[in-house]
PDB file of C-alpha atoms and ligand atoms in Angstrom:
ATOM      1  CA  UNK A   1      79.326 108.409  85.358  1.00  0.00           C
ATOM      2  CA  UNK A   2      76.626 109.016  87.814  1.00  0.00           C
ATOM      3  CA  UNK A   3      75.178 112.962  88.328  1.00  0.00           C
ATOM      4  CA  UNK A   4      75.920 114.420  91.503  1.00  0.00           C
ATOM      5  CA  UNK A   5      73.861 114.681  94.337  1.00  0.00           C
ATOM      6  CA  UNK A   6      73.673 116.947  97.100  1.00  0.00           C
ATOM      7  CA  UNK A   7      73.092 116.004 101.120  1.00  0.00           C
ATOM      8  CA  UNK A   8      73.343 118.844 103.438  1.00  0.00           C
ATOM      9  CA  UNK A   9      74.079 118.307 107.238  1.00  0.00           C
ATOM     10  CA  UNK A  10      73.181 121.595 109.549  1.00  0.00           C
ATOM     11  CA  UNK A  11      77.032 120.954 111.135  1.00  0.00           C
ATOM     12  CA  UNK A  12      80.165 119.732 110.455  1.00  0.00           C
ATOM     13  CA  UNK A  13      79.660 117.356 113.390  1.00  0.00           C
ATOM     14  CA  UNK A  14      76.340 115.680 112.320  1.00  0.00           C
ATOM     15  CA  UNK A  15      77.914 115.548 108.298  1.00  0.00           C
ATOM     16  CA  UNK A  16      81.107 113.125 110.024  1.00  0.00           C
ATOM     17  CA  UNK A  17      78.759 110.911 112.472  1.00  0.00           C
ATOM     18  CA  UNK A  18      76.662 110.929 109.173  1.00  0.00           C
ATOM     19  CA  UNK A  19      79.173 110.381 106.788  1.00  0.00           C
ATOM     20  CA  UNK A  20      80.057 107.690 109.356  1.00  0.00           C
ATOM     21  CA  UNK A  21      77.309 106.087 109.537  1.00  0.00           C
ATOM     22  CA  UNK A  22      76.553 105.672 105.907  1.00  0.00           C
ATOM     23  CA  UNK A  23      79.976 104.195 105.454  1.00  0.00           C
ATOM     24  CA  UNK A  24      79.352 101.708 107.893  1.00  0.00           C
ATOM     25  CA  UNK A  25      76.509 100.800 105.752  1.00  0.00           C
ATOM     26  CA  UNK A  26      78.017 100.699 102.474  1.00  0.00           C
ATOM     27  CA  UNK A  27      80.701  98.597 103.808  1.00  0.00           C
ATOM     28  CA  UNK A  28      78.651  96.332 105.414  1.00  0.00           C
ATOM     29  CA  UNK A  29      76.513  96.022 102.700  1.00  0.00           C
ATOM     30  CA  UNK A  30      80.210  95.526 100.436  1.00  0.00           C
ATOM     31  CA  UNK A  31      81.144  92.737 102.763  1.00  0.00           C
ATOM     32  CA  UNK A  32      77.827  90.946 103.120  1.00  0.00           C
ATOM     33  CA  UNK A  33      77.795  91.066  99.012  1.00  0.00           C
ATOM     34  CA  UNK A  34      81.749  89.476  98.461  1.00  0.00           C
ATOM     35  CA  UNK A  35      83.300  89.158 101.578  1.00  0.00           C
ATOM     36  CA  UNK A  36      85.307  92.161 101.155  1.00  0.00           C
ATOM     37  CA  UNK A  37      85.467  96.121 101.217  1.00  0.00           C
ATOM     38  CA  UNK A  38      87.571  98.821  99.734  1.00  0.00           C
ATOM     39  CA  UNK A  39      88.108 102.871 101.047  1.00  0.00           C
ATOM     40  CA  UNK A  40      90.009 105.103  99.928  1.00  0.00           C
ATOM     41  CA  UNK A  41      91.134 107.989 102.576  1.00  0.00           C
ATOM     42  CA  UNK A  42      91.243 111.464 102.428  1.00  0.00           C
ATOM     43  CA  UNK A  43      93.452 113.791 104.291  1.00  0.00           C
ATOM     44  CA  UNK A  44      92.075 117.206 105.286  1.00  0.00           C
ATOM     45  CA  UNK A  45      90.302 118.439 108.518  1.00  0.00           C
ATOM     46  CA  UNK A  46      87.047 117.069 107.498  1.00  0.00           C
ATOM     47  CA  UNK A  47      88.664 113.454 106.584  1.00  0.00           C
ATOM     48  CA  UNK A  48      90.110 113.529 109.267  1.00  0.00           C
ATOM     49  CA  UNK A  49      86.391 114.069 111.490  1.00  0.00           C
ATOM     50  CA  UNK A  50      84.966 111.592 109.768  1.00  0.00           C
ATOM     51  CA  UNK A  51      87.735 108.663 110.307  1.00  0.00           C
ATOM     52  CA  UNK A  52      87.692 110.192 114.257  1.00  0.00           C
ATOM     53  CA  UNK A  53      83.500 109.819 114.298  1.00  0.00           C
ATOM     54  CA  UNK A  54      84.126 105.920 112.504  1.00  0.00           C
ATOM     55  CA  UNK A  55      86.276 104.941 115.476  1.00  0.00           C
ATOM     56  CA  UNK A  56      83.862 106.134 118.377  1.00  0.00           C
ATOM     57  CA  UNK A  57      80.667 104.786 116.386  1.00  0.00           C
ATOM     58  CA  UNK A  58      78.522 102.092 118.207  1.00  0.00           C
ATOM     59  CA  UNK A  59      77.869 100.280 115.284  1.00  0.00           C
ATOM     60  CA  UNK A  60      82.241 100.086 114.295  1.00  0.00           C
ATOM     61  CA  UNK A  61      82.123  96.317 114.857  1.00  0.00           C
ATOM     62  CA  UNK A  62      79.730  95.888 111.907  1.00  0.00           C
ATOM     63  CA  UNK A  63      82.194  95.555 109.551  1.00  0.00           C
ATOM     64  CA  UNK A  64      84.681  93.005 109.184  1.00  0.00           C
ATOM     65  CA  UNK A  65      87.836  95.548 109.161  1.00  0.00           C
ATOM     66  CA  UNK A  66      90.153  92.776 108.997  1.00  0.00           C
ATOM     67  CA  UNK A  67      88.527  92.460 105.518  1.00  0.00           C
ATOM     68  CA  UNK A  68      88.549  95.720 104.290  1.00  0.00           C
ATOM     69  CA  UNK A  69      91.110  97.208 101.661  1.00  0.00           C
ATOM     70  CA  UNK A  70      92.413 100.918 102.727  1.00  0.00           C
ATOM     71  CA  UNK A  71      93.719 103.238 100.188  1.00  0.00           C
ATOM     72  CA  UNK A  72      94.470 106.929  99.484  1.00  0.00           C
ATOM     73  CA  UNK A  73      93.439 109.242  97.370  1.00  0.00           C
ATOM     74  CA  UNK A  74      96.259 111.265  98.244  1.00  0.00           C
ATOM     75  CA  UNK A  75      99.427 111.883 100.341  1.00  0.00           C
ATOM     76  CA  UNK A  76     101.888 114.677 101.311  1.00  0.00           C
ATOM     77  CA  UNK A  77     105.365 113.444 100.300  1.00  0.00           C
ATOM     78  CA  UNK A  78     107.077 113.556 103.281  1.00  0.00           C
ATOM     79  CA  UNK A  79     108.791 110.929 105.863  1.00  0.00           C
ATOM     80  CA  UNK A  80     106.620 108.504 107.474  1.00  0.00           C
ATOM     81  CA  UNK A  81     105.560 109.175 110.197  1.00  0.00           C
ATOM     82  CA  UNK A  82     105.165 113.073 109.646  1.00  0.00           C
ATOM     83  CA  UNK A  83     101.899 114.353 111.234  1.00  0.00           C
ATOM     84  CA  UNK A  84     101.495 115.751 107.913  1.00  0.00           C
ATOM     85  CA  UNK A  85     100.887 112.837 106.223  1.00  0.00           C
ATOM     86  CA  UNK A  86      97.476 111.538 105.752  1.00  0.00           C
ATOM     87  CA  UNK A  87      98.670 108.097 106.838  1.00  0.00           C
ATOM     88  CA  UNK A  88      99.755 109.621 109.606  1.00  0.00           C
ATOM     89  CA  UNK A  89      96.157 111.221 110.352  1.00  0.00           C
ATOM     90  CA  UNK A  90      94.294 107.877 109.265  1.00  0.00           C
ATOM     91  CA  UNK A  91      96.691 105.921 111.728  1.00  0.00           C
ATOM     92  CA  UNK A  92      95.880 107.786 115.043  1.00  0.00           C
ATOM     93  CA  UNK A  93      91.933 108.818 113.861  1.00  0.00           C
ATOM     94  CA  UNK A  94      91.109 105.057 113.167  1.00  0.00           C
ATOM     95  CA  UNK A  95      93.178 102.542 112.067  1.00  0.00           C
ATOM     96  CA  UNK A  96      95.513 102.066 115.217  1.00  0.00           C
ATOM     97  CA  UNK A  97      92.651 101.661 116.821  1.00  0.00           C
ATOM     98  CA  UNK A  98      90.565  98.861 114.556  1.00  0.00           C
ATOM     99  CA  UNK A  99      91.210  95.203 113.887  1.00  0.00           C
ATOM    100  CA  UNK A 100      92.872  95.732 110.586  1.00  0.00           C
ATOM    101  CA  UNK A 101      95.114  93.319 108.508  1.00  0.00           C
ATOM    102  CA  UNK A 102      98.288  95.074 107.761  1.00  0.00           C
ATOM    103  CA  UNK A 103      98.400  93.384 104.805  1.00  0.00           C
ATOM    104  CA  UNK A 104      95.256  95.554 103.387  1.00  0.00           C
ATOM    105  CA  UNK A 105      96.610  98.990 104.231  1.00  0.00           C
ATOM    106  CA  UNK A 106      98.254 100.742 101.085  1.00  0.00           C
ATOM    107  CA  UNK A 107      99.782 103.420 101.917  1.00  0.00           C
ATOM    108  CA  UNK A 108     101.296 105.912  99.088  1.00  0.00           C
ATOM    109  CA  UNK A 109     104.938 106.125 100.160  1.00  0.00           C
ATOM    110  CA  UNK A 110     107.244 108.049 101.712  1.00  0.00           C
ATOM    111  CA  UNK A 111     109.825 110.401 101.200  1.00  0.00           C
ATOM    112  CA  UNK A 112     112.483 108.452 102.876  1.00  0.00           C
ATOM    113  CA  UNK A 113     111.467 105.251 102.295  1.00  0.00           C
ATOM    114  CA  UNK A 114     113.290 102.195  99.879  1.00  0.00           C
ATOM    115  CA  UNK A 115     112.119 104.431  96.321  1.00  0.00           C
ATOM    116  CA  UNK A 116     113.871 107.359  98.044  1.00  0.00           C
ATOM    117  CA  UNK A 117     113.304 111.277  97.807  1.00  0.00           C
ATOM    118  CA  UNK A 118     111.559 110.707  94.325  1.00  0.00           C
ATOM    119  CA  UNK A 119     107.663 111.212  93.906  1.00  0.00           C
ATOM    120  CA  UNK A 120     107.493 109.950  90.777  1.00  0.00           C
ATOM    121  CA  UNK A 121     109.001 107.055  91.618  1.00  0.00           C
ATOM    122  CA  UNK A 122     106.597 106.594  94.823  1.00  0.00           C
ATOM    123  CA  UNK A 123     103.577 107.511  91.804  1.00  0.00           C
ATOM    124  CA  UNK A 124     104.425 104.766  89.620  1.00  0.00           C
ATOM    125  CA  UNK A 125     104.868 102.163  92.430  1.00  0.00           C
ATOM    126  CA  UNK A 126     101.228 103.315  93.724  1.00  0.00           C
ATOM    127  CA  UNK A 127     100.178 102.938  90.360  1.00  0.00           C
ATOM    128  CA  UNK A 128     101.642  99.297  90.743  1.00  0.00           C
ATOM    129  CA  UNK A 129      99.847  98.854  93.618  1.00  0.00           C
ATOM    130  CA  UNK A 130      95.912  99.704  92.205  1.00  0.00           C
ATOM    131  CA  UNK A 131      96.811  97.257  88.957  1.00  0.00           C
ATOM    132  CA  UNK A 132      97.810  94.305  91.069  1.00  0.00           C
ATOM    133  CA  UNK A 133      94.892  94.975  93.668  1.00  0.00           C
ATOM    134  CA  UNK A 134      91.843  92.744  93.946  1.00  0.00           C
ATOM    135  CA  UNK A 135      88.743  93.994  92.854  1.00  0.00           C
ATOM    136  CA  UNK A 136      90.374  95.497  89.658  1.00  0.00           C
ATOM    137  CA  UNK A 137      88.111  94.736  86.898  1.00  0.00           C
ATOM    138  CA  UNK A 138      89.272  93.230  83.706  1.00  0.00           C
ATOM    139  CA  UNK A 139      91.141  95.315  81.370  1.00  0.00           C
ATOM    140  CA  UNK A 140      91.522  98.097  84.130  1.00  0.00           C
ATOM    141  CA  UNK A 141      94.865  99.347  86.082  1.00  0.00           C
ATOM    142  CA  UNK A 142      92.729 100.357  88.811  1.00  0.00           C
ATOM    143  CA  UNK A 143      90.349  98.479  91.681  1.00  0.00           C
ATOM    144  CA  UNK A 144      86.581  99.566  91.496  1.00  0.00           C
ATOM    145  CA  UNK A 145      86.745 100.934  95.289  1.00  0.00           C
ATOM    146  CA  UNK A 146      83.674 100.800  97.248  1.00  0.00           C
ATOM    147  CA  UNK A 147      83.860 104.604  98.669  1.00  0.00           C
ATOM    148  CA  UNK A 148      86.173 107.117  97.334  1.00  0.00           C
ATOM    149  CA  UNK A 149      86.216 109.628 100.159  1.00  0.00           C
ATOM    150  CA  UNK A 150      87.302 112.811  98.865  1.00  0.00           C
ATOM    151  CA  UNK A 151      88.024 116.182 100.716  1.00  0.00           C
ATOM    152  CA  UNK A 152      87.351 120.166  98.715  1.00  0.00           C
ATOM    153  CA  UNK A 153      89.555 122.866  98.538  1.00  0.00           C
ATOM    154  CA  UNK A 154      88.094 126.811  98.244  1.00  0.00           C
ATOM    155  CA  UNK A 155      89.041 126.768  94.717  1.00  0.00           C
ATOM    156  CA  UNK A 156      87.944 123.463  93.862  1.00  0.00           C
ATOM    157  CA  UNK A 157      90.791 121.166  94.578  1.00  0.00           C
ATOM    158  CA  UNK A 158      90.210 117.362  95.399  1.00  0.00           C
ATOM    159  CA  UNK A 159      93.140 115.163  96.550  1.00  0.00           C
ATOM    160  CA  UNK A 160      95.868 116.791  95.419  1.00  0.00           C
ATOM    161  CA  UNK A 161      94.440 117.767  91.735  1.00  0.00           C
ATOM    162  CA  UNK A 162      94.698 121.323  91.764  1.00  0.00           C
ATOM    163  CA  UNK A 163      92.938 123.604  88.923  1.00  0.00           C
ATOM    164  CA  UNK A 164      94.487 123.766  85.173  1.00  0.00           C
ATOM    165  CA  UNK A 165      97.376 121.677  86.907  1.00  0.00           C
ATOM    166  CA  UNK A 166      99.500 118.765  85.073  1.00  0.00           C
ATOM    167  CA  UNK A 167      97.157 116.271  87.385  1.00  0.00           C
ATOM    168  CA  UNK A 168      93.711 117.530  86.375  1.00  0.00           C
ATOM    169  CA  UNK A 169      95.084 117.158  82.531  1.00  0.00           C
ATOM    170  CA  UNK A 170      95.948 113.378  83.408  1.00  0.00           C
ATOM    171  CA  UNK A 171      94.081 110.983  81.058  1.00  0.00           C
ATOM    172  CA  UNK A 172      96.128 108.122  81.607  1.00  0.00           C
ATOM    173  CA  UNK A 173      98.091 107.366  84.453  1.00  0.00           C
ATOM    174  CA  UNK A 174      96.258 106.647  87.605  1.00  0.00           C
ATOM    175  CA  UNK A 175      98.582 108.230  90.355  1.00  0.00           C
ATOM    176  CA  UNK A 176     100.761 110.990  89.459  1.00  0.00           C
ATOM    177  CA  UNK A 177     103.332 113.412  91.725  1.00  0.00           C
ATOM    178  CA  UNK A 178     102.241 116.569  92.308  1.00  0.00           C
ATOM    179  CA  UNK A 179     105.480 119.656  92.627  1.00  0.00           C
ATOM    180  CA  UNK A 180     104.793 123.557  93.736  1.00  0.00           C
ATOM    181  CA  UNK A 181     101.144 122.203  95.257  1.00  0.00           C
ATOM    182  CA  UNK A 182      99.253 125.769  95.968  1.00  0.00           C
ATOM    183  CA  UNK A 183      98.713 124.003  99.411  1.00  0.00           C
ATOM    184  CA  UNK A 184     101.376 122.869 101.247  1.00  0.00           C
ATOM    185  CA  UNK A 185     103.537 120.569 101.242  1.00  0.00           C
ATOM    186  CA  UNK A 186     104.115 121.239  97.841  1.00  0.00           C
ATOM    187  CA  UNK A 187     105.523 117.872  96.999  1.00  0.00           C
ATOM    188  CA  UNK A 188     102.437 115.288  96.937  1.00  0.00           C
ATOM    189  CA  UNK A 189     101.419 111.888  95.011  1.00  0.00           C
ATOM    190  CA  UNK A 190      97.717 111.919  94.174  1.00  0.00           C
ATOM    191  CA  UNK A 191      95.515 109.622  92.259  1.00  0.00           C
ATOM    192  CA  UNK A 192      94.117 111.255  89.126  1.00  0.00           C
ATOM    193  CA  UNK A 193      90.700 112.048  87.781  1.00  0.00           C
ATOM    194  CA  UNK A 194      90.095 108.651  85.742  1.00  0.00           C
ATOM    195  CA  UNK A 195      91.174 106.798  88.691  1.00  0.00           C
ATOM    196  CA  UNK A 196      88.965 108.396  90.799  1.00  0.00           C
ATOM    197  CA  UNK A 197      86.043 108.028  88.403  1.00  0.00           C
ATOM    198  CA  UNK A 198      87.026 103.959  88.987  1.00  0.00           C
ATOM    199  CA  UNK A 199      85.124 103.931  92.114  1.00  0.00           C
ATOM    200  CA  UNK A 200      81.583 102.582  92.641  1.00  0.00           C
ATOM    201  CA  UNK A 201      80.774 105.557  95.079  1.00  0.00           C
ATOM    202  CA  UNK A 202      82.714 108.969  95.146  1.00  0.00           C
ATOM    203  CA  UNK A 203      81.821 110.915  98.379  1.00  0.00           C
ATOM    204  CA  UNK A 204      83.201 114.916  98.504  1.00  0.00           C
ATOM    205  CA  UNK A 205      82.983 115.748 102.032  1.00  0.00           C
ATOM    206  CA  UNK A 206      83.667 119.601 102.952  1.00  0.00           C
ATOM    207  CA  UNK A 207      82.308 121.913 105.264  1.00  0.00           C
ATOM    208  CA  UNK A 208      82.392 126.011 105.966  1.00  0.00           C
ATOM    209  CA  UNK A 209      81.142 128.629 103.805  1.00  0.00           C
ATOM    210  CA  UNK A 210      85.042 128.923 102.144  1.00  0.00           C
ATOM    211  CA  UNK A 211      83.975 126.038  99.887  1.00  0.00           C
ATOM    212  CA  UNK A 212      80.484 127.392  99.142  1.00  0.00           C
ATOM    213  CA  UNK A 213      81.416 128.595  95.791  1.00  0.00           C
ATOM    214  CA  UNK A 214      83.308 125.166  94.911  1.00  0.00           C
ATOM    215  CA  UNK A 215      80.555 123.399  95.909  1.00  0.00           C
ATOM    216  CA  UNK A 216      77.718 125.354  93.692  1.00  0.00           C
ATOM    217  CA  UNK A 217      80.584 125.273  91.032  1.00  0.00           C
ATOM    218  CA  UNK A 218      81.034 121.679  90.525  1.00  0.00           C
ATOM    219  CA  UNK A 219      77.134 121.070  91.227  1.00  0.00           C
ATOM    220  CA  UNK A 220      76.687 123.604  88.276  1.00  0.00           C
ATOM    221  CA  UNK A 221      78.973 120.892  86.038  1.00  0.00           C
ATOM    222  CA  UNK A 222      81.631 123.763  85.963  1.00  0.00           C
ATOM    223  CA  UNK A 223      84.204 122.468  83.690  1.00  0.00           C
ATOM    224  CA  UNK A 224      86.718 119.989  85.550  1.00  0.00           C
ATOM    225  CA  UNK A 225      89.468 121.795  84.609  1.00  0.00           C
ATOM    226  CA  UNK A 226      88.757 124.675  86.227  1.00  0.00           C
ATOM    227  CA  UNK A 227      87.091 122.896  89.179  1.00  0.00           C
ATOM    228  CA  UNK A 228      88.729 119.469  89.875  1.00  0.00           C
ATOM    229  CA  UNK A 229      85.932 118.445  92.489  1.00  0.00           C
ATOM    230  CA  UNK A 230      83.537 118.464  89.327  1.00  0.00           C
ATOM    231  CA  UNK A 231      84.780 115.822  87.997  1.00  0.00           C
ATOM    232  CA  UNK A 232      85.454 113.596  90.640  1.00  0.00           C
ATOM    233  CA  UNK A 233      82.054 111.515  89.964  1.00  0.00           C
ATOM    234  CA  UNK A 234      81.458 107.499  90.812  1.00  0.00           C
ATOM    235  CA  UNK A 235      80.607 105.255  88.216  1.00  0.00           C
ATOM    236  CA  UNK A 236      77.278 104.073  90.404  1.00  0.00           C
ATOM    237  CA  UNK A 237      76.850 107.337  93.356  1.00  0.00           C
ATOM    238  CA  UNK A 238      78.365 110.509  93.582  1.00  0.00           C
ATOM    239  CA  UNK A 239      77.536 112.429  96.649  1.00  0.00           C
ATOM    240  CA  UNK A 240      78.324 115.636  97.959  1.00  0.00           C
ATOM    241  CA  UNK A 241      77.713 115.493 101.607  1.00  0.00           C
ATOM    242  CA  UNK A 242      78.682 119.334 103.071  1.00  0.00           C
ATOM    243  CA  UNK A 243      77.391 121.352 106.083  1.00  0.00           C
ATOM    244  CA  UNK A 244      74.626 124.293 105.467  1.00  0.00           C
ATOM    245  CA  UNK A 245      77.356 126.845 105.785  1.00  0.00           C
ATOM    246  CA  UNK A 246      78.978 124.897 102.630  1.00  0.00           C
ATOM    247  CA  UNK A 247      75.431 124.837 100.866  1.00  0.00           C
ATOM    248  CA  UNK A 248      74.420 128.259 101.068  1.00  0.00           C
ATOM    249  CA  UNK A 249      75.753 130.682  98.676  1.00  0.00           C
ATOM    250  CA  UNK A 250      76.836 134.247  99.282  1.00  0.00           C
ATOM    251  CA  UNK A 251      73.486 135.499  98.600  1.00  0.00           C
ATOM    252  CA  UNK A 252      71.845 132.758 100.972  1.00  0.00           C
ATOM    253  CA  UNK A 253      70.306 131.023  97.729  1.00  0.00           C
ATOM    254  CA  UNK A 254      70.921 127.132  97.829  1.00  0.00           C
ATOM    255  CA  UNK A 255      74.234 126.048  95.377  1.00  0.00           C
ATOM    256  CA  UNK A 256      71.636 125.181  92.502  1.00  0.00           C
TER     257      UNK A 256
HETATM  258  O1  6PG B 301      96.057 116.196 101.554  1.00  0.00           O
HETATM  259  C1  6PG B 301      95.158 117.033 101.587  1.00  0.00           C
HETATM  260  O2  6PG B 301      95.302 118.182 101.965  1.00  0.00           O
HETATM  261  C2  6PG B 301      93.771 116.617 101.195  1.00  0.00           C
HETATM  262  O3  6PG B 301      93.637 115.455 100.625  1.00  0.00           O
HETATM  263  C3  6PG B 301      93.046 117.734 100.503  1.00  0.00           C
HETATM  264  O4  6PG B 301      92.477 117.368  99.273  1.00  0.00           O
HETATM  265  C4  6PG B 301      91.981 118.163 101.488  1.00  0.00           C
HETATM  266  O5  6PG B 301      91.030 117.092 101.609  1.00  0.00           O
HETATM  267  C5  6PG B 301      91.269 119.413 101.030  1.00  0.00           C
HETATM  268  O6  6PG B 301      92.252 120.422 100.891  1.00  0.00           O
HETATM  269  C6  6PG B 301      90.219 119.850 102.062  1.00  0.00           C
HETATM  270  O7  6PG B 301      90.824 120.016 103.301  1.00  0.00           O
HETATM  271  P1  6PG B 301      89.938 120.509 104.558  1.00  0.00           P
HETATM  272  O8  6PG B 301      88.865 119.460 104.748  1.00  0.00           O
HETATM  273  O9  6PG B 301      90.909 120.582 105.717  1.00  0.00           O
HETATM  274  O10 6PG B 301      89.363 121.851 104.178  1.00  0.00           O
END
């Protein structure tokens, strides 16, 4: 697993026209290399600037979105079509608005869809999902995605893997349902820690001075346990890309 690395923005604007741009790259770069791309989405207010800076970017066209595999890394287990939902988000920020093939956007599913009012159910056909997607390397249940985007809570959250919960204890399963979430909805699907750590590149994106103690926590290898975010790392990059307010500890002193 790669050691994380720290990239500061002076706003949360620059960090998503940043974070945009550098995805553009990497998925350029992706494409030019095999012809295809994979991204997995976050939900959260600072996802959801970056997906909204991708769409009004000059150099969108780059990439070949027809040809580009979307995932999440989690989802609020509710009926599609809820503005809670981070498909929901991801649909009107970007993807209604790109030359996608339906075919490549895998949503995690909804409450009142054919698996019914049952998360785990919706978990385990996710899980179905990442071991029958291309990309998946030999011997794993999960694709190597190009970018894992990834969102922070103020007490170290990432997706929907919440501190000393049953998800951060996962060692197995890729995508597990998440009940009595600290932030709401409570009922969520999430991919786990070792799926996460399938990914070539794990961004954490976050911004405001609420996550400066997360951030200094997980880039002072707290224990992943206590701080999910820590040990959401990328087998080639893992990047922390947060705004100065998110950088700068209480005392003003940089996070390490
Ligand atoms: O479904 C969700 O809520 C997100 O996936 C979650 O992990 C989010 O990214 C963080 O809570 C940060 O959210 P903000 O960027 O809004 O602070």
């Amino acid at each position: 697993m790669s050691r994380a690395e720290l990239v500061v923005h002076q706003t949360g604007e620059l960090l998503a026209d940043a974070v945009a741009a550098r995805l553009l790259t990497v998925l350029v770069d992706a494409q030019a290399e095999r012809g295809r791309a994979s991204l997995v989405l976050t939900g959260g207010r600072t996802g959801g600037a970056v997906l909204a800076a991708l769409r009004t970017s000059l150099a969108r066209d780059a990439v070949d979105w027809s040809a580009v595999d979307f995932y999440w890394g989690d989802e609020r287990f509710l009926p599609a079509g809820d503005p809670e939902r981070n498909e929901t988000l991801a649909r009107e920020a970007l993807l209604d608005h790109l030359p996608i093939d339906p075919a490549r956007v895998h949503p995690m599913a909804a409450s009142d869809g054919p698996l019914g009012d049952d998360p785990d159910a919706a978990a385990a056909a996710y899980a179905e999902v990442l071991a029958g997607a291309v990309g998946r390397r030999e011997g794993e249940s999960v694709p190597a995605f190009d970018v894992c985007l990834l969102g922070v809570g103020e007490e170290g959250h990432t997706a929907s893997i919440f501190p000393d919960s049953p998800a951060v204890h996962e060692r197995r399963l890729g995508v597990v349902a998440v009940r009595d979430c600290p932030k709401p909805p409570p009922t969520r699907i999430s991919l786990t820690l070792p799926a996460i750590r399938a990914s070539a590149q794990v961004w954490l994106i976050t911004t405001g001075a609420g996550k400066a103690e997360a951030v200094s926590a997980a880039l002072r290898d707290a224990d992943e346990v206590a701080v999910p975010a820590a040990g959401a790392r990328g087998r080639q990059r893992t990047l922390w890309i947060v705004d100065s307010a998110a950088a700068a500890l209480p005392d003003g002193g940089p996070p390490r």
